[in-house]
């Protein structure tokens, strides 16, 4: 049984590594897609008032997601980045609910990712 828990933990980490690295790297490859499709215009206006462009915000998110993925892959600071990733997804989920006033497939996906990060 302990062996199966060891493999389950490994598979969970590999899945989370894949998701965070994929999304993080993709933010550098397609920043305009992420900005136009996923960042609410009101948030962009708020960011501009803080002196941060929408593209810079997308890049910062990408850096954070890559750091989470690398941390999970290396095991360094894993608990810190798992907790930070969980907090990040909680904030993203809250923004989705506040902006759309509805539940969506993205929110459900994030709940699953939050469960995985909490398990680590």
mmCIF file of C-alpha atoms in Angstrom:
data_model
loop_
_atom_site.group_PDB
_atom_site.id
_atom_site.type_symbol
_atom_site.label_atom_id
_atom_site.label_comp_id
_atom_site.label_asym_id
_atom_site.label_seq_id
_atom_site.Cartn_x
_atom_site.Cartn_y
_atom_site.Cartn_z
ATOM 1 C CA UNK A 1 0.000 0.000 0.000
ATOM 2 C CA UNK A 2 2.808 2.433 0.803
ATOM 3 C CA UNK A 3 4.266 1.755 -2.629
ATOM 4 C CA UNK A 4 0.983 2.722 -4.306
ATOM 5 C CA UNK A 5 0.872 5.975 -2.293
ATOM 6 C CA UNK A 6 4.401 6.722 -3.450
ATOM 7 C CA UNK A 7 3.366 6.269 -7.090
ATOM 8 C CA UNK A 8 0.161 8.243 -6.595
ATOM 9 C CA UNK A 9 2.180 11.145 -5.181
ATOM 10 C CA UNK A 10 4.576 10.970 -8.133
ATOM 11 C CA UNK A 11 1.759 10.914 -10.697
ATOM 12 C CA UNK A 12 0.048 13.840 -8.940
ATOM 13 C CA UNK A 13 3.275 15.860 -9.003
ATOM 14 C CA UNK A 14 3.937 15.025 -12.659
ATOM 15 C CA UNK A 15 0.438 16.115 -13.642
ATOM 16 C CA UNK A 16 0.727 19.404 -11.775
ATOM 17 C CA UNK A 17 4.224 19.993 -13.169
ATOM 18 C CA UNK A 18 2.886 19.517 -16.692
ATOM 19 C CA UNK A 19 -0.060 21.896 -16.203
ATOM 20 C CA UNK A 20 1.913 24.688 -14.545
ATOM 21 C CA UNK A 21 4.837 24.514 -16.974
ATOM 22 C CA UNK A 22 2.523 24.313 -19.996
ATOM 23 C CA UNK A 23 0.424 27.309 -18.960
ATOM 24 C CA UNK A 24 3.438 29.288 -17.741
ATOM 25 C CA UNK A 25 5.479 28.794 -20.902
ATOM 26 C CA UNK A 26 2.452 29.403 -23.117
ATOM 27 C CA UNK A 27 2.036 32.840 -21.546
ATOM 28 C CA UNK A 28 5.409 33.774 -23.045
ATOM 29 C CA UNK A 29 4.623 32.196 -26.421
ATOM 30 C CA UNK A 30 1.077 33.653 -26.772
ATOM 31 C CA UNK A 31 0.808 36.622 -24.376
ATOM 32 C CA UNK A 32 -1.799 38.464 -26.451
ATOM 33 C CA UNK A 33 -4.086 35.404 -26.428
ATOM 34 C CA UNK A 34 -3.945 35.193 -22.633
ATOM 35 C CA UNK A 35 -4.449 38.929 -22.273
ATOM 36 C CA UNK A 36 -7.386 39.172 -24.668
ATOM 37 C CA UNK A 37 -9.120 35.905 -23.785
ATOM 38 C CA UNK A 38 -8.624 35.605 -20.035
ATOM 39 C CA UNK A 39 -7.793 38.940 -18.407
ATOM 40 C CA UNK A 40 -10.925 41.015 -17.718
ATOM 41 C CA UNK A 41 -10.781 44.538 -19.234
ATOM 42 C CA UNK A 42 -11.528 46.068 -15.842
ATOM 43 C CA UNK A 43 -8.464 44.372 -14.406
ATOM 44 C CA UNK A 44 -6.341 45.727 -17.263
ATOM 45 C CA UNK A 45 -7.564 49.259 -16.485
ATOM 46 C CA UNK A 46 -6.714 48.753 -12.813
ATOM 47 C CA UNK A 47 -3.253 47.422 -13.697
ATOM 48 C CA UNK A 48 -2.582 50.412 -15.946
ATOM 49 C CA UNK A 49 -3.449 52.731 -13.057
ATOM 50 C CA UNK A 50 -0.734 50.915 -11.080
ATOM 51 C CA UNK A 51 1.767 51.412 -13.915
ATOM 52 C CA UNK A 52 1.658 47.785 -15.109
ATOM 53 C CA UNK A 53 0.612 46.854 -18.626
ATOM 54 C CA UNK A 54 -1.628 43.904 -19.363
ATOM 55 C CA UNK A 55 1.223 42.118 -21.154
ATOM 56 C CA UNK A 56 3.520 42.586 -18.164
ATOM 57 C CA UNK A 57 0.808 41.091 -15.949
ATOM 58 C CA UNK A 58 0.581 38.050 -18.232
ATOM 59 C CA UNK A 59 4.368 37.659 -18.167
ATOM 60 C CA UNK A 60 4.429 37.882 -14.363
ATOM 61 C CA UNK A 61 1.765 35.174 -14.206
ATOM 62 C CA UNK A 62 3.858 33.082 -16.584
ATOM 63 C CA UNK A 63 6.960 33.503 -14.430
ATOM 64 C CA UNK A 64 5.018 32.483 -11.341
ATOM 65 C CA UNK A 65 3.516 29.406 -13.020
ATOM 66 C CA UNK A 66 6.925 28.295 -14.328
ATOM 67 C CA UNK A 67 8.365 28.730 -10.835
ATOM 68 C CA UNK A 68 5.595 26.549 -9.396
ATOM 69 C CA UNK A 69 6.263 23.887 -12.044
ATOM 70 C CA UNK A 70 10.037 23.955 -11.520
ATOM 71 C CA UNK A 71 9.591 23.804 -7.753
ATOM 72 C CA UNK A 72 7.312 20.782 -8.019
ATOM 73 C CA UNK A 73 9.772 19.132 -10.423
ATOM 74 C CA UNK A 74 12.849 19.781 -8.308
ATOM 75 C CA UNK A 75 11.275 19.373 -4.890
ATOM 76 C CA UNK A 76 12.896 22.642 -3.767
ATOM 77 C CA UNK A 77 10.557 24.907 -1.813
ATOM 78 C CA UNK A 78 7.747 22.578 -2.895
ATOM 79 C CA UNK A 79 5.471 23.246 0.068
ATOM 80 C CA UNK A 80 5.893 26.999 -0.288
ATOM 81 C CA UNK A 81 5.131 27.001 -4.017
ATOM 82 C CA UNK A 82 2.290 24.493 -3.638
ATOM 83 C CA UNK A 83 0.723 26.837 -1.066
ATOM 84 C CA UNK A 84 1.430 29.901 -3.233
ATOM 85 C CA UNK A 85 -0.084 28.137 -6.265
ATOM 86 C CA UNK A 86 -3.139 27.217 -4.217
ATOM 87 C CA UNK A 87 -3.552 30.838 -3.101
ATOM 88 C CA UNK A 88 -3.049 32.017 -6.692
ATOM 89 C CA UNK A 89 -5.781 29.684 -7.952
ATOM 90 C CA UNK A 90 -8.120 30.765 -5.141
ATOM 91 C CA UNK A 91 -7.700 34.390 -6.219
ATOM 92 C CA UNK A 92 -8.193 33.502 -9.902
ATOM 93 C CA UNK A 93 -11.329 31.531 -9.024
ATOM 94 C CA UNK A 94 -12.695 34.402 -6.940
ATOM 95 C CA UNK A 95 -12.112 36.829 -9.813
ATOM 96 C CA UNK A 96 -13.856 34.460 -12.241
ATOM 97 C CA UNK A 97 -16.896 34.246 -9.975
ATOM 98 C CA UNK A 98 -16.989 38.014 -9.357
ATOM 99 C CA UNK A 99 -16.619 38.911 -13.035
ATOM 100 C CA UNK A 100 -18.835 36.278 -14.638
ATOM 101 C CA UNK A 101 -21.243 35.650 -11.735
ATOM 102 C CA UNK A 102 -21.265 32.030 -12.861
ATOM 103 C CA UNK A 103 -19.398 28.780 -12.630
ATOM 104 C CA UNK A 104 -17.424 27.651 -15.653
ATOM 105 C CA UNK A 105 -15.212 24.818 -16.813
ATOM 106 C CA UNK A 106 -12.163 26.918 -15.920
ATOM 107 C CA UNK A 107 -13.359 27.270 -12.361
ATOM 108 C CA UNK A 108 -13.957 23.532 -12.097
ATOM 109 C CA UNK A 109 -10.484 22.838 -13.534
ATOM 110 C CA UNK A 110 -8.943 25.185 -10.986
ATOM 111 C CA UNK A 111 -10.785 23.462 -8.129
ATOM 112 C CA UNK A 112 -9.184 20.175 -9.241
ATOM 113 C CA UNK A 113 -5.748 21.791 -9.397
ATOM 114 C CA UNK A 114 -6.280 23.317 -5.965
ATOM 115 C CA UNK A 115 -7.073 19.870 -4.586
ATOM 116 C CA UNK A 116 -3.862 18.507 -6.064
ATOM 117 C CA UNK A 117 -1.773 21.343 -4.655
ATOM 118 C CA UNK A 118 -3.409 20.971 -1.241
ATOM 119 C CA UNK A 119 -2.559 17.255 -1.283
ATOM 120 C CA UNK A 120 1.125 18.070 -1.741
#
